[in-house]
Coordinates of C-alpha atoms in Angstrom, one line a residue:
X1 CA -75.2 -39.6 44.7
X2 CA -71.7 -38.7 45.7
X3 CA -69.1 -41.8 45.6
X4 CA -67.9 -42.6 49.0
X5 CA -64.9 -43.8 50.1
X6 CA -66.6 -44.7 53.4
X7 CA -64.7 -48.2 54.5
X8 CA -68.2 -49.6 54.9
X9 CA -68.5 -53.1 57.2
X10 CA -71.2 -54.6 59.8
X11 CA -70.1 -55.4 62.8
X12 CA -71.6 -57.9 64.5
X13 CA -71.1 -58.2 68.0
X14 CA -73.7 -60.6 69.0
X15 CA -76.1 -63.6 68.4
X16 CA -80.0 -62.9 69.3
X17 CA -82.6 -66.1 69.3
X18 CA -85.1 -65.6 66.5
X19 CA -87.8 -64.7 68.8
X20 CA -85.7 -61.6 70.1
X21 CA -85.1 -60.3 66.5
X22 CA -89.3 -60.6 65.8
X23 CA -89.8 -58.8 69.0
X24 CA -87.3 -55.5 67.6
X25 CA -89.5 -55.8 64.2
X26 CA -93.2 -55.2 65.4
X27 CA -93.6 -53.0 62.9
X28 CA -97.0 -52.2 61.3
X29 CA -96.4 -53.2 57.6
X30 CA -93.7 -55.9 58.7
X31 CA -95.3 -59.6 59.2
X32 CA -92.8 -61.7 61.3
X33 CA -92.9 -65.6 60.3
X34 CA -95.2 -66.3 64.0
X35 CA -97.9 -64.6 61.9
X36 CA -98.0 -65.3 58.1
X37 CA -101.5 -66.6 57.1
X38 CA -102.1 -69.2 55.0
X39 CA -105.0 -68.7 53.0
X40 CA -107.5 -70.8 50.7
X41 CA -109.7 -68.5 49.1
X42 CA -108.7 -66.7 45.9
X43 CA -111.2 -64.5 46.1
X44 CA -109.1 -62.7 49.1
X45 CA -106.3 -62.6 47.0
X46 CA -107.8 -60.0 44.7
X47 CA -107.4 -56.8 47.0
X48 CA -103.8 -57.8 47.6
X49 CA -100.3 -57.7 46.1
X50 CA -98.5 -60.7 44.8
X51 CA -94.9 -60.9 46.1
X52 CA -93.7 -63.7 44.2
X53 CA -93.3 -67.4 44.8
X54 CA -91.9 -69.6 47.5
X55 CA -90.6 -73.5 48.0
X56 CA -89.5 -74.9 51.2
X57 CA -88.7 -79.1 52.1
X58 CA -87.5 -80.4 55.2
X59 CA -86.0 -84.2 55.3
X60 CA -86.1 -86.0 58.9
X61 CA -82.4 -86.2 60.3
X62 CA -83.1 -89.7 60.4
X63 CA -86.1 -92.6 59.1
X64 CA -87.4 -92.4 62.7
X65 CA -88.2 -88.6 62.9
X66 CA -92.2 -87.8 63.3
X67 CA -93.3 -86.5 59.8
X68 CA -95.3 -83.6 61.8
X69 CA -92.4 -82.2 62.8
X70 CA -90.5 -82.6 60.1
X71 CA -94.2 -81.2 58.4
X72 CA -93.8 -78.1 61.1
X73 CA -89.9 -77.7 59.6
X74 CA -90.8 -77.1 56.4
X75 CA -94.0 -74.5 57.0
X76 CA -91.8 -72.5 59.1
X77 CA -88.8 -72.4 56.6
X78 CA -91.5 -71.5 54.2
X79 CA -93.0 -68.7 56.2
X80 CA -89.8 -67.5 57.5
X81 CA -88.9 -67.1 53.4
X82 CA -92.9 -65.1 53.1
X83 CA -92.2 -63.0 56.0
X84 CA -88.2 -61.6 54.5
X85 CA -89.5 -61.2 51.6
X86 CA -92.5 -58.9 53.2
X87 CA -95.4 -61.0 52.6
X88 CA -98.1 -61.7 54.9
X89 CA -100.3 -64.5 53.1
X90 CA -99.6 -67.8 52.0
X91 CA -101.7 -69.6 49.3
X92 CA -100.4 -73.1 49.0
X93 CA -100.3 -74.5 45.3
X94 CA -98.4 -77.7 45.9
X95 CA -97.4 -79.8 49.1
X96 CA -96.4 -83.4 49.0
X97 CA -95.2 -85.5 51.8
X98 CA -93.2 -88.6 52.0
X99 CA -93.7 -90.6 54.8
X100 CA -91.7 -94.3 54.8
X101 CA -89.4 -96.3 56.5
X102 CA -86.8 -95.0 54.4
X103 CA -87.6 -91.3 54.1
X104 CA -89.2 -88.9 56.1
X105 CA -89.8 -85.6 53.7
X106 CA -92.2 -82.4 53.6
X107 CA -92.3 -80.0 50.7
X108 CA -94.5 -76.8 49.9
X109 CA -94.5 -74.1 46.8
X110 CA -96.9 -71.6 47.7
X111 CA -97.8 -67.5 46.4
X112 CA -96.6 -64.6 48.6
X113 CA -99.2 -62.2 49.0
X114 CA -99.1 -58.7 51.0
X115 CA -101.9 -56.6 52.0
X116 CA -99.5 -53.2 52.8
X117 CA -97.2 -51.5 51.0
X118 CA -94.4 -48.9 51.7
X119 CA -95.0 -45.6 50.5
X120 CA -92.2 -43.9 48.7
X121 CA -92.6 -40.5 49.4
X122 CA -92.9 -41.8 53.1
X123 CA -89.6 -43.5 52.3
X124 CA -88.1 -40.7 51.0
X125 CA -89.0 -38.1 53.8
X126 CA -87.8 -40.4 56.6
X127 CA -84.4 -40.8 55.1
X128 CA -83.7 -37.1 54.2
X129 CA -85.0 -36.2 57.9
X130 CA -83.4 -38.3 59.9
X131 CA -80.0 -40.0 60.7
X132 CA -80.1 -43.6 60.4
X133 CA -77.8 -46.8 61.5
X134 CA -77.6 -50.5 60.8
X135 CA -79.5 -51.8 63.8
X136 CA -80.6 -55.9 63.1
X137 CA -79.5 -58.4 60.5
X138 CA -81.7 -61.8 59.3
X139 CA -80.2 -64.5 56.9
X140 CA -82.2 -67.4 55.6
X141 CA -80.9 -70.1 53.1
X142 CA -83.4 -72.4 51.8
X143 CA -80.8 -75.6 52.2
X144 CA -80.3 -75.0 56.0
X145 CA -82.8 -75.7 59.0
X146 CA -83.0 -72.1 60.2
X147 CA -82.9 -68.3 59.6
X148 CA -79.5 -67.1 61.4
X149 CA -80.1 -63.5 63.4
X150 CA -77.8 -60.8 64.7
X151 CA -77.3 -57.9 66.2
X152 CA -75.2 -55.5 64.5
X153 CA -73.4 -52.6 66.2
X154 CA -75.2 -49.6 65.3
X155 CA -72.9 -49.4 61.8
X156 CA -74.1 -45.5 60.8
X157 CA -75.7 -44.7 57.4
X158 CA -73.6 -41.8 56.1
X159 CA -76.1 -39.6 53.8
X160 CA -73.6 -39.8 50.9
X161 CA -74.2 -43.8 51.1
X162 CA -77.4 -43.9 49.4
X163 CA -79.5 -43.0 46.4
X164 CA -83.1 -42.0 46.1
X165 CA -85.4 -44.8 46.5
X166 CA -87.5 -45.7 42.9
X167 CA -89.9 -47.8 42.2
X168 CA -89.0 -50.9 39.8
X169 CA -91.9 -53.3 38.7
X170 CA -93.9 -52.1 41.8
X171 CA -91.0 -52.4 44.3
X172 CA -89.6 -49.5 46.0
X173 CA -85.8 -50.1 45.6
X174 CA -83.0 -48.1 47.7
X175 CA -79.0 -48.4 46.6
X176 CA -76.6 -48.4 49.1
X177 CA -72.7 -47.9 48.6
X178 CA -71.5 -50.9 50.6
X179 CA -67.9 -52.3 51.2
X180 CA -67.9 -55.6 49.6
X181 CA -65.7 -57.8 47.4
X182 CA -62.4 -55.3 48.6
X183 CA -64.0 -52.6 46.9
X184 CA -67.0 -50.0 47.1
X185 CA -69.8 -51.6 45.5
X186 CA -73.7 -49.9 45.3
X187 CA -76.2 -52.9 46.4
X188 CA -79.7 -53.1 45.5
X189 CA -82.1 -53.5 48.7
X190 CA -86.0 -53.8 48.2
X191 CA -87.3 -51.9 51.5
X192 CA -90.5 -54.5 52.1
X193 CA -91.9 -52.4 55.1
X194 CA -91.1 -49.2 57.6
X195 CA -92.3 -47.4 60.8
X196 CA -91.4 -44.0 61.4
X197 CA -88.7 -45.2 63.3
X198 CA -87.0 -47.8 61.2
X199 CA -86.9 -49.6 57.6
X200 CA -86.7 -52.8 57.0
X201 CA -84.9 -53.8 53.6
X202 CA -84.2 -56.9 51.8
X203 CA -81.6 -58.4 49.4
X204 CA -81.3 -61.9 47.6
X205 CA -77.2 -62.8 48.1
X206 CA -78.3 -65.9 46.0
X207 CA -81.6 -65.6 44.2
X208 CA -83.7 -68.6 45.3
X209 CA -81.3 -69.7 48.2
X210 CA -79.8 -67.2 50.4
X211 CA -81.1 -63.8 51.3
X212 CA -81.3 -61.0 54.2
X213 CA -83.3 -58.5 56.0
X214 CA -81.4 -55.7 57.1
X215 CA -83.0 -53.0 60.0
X216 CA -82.2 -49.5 59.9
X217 CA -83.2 -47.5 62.5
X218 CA -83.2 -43.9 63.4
X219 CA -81.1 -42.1 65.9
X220 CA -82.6 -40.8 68.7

């Protein structure tokens, strides 16, 4: 890949609601949080691909919050992490609940499976054929109540940006020369799904806490 001195920076002109962003990333290998499964038979499990694993907890703002929805808090925060990371099952392996006068608390660890996977010839033949730009940003951190989405300005993709996508322990990964830190920098992204019109990729700022999904999206 040829280095670029491309000043590379997102930005982000406006806030979208959560539900806006699932609508722009119907996608048919893309699940979107509204429709991760969770599952109880391992037998299922066997014709898929395991993602990795998950934990998510939500505490009550105070001791008289109902522990259903601080129960519903902590399921979403755990499918919103599934759904980034581009699962589309959830086996639950440990949930425990605290529910007192003092403490109102929800916690789940669960498996990440997937039933579709990106195909890297697919990958490749949609980047060298077509232009693409930085369409829609997700963040998620695991210590805050939401995901935060935006809307980012149609940033382009410059060809000399980006390497061939590879595969690495069964993930397709694609490296991007990014501005960051003052200084060109290549990232990492995993792409977890793609239409023929856009790929979705993802990236751990902080493995285990914070981490994106970033929508690129061809010029029409």
């Amino acid at each position: 890949m040829k280095k670029s001195t491309l000043l590379f920076a997102l930005t982000l002109v406006c806030n979208l609601t959560f539900a806006q962003i699932d609508r722009q990333l119907k996608i048919e290998n893309y699940t979107i949080p509204d429709e991760i499964e969770i599952i109880t038979d391992s037998e299922i499990t066997k014709e898929m691909k395991k993602v990795g694993t998950v934990f998510a907890k939500a505490k009550g703002v105070t001791t008289i919050s109902a522990i259903n929805n601080v129960n519903n808090r902590a399921l979403r925060k755990l499918k919103t992490e599934a759904s980034m990371r581009g699962g589309s099952y959830l086996m639950v392996t440990q949930e425990t609940q605290e529910n007192t006068i003092f403490s109102k608390t929800s916690a789940y660890s669960a498996i990440i499976y997937r039933s579709n996977q990106s195909d890297i010839n697919k990958i490749k033949d949609l980047l060298e054929s077509n232009e693409f730009v930085y369409r829609y940003e997700r963040t998620y951190n695991r210590n805050k109540f939401n995901s935060h989405d935006k809307l980012i300005n149609n940033q382009p993709l410059q060809k000399t940006q980006w390497n061939q996508p590879y595969l690495k322990n069964g993930k397709i990964v694609l490296e991007i020369m990014e501005f960051s830190g003052n200084r060109n920098r290549l990232i990492k992204y995993e792409v977890i799904a793609n239409s023929d019109s856009q790929i979705l990729l993802f990236k751990e700022d902080l493995p285990g806490k914070k981490m994106k999904i970033i929508s690129l999206d061809v010029v029409k």
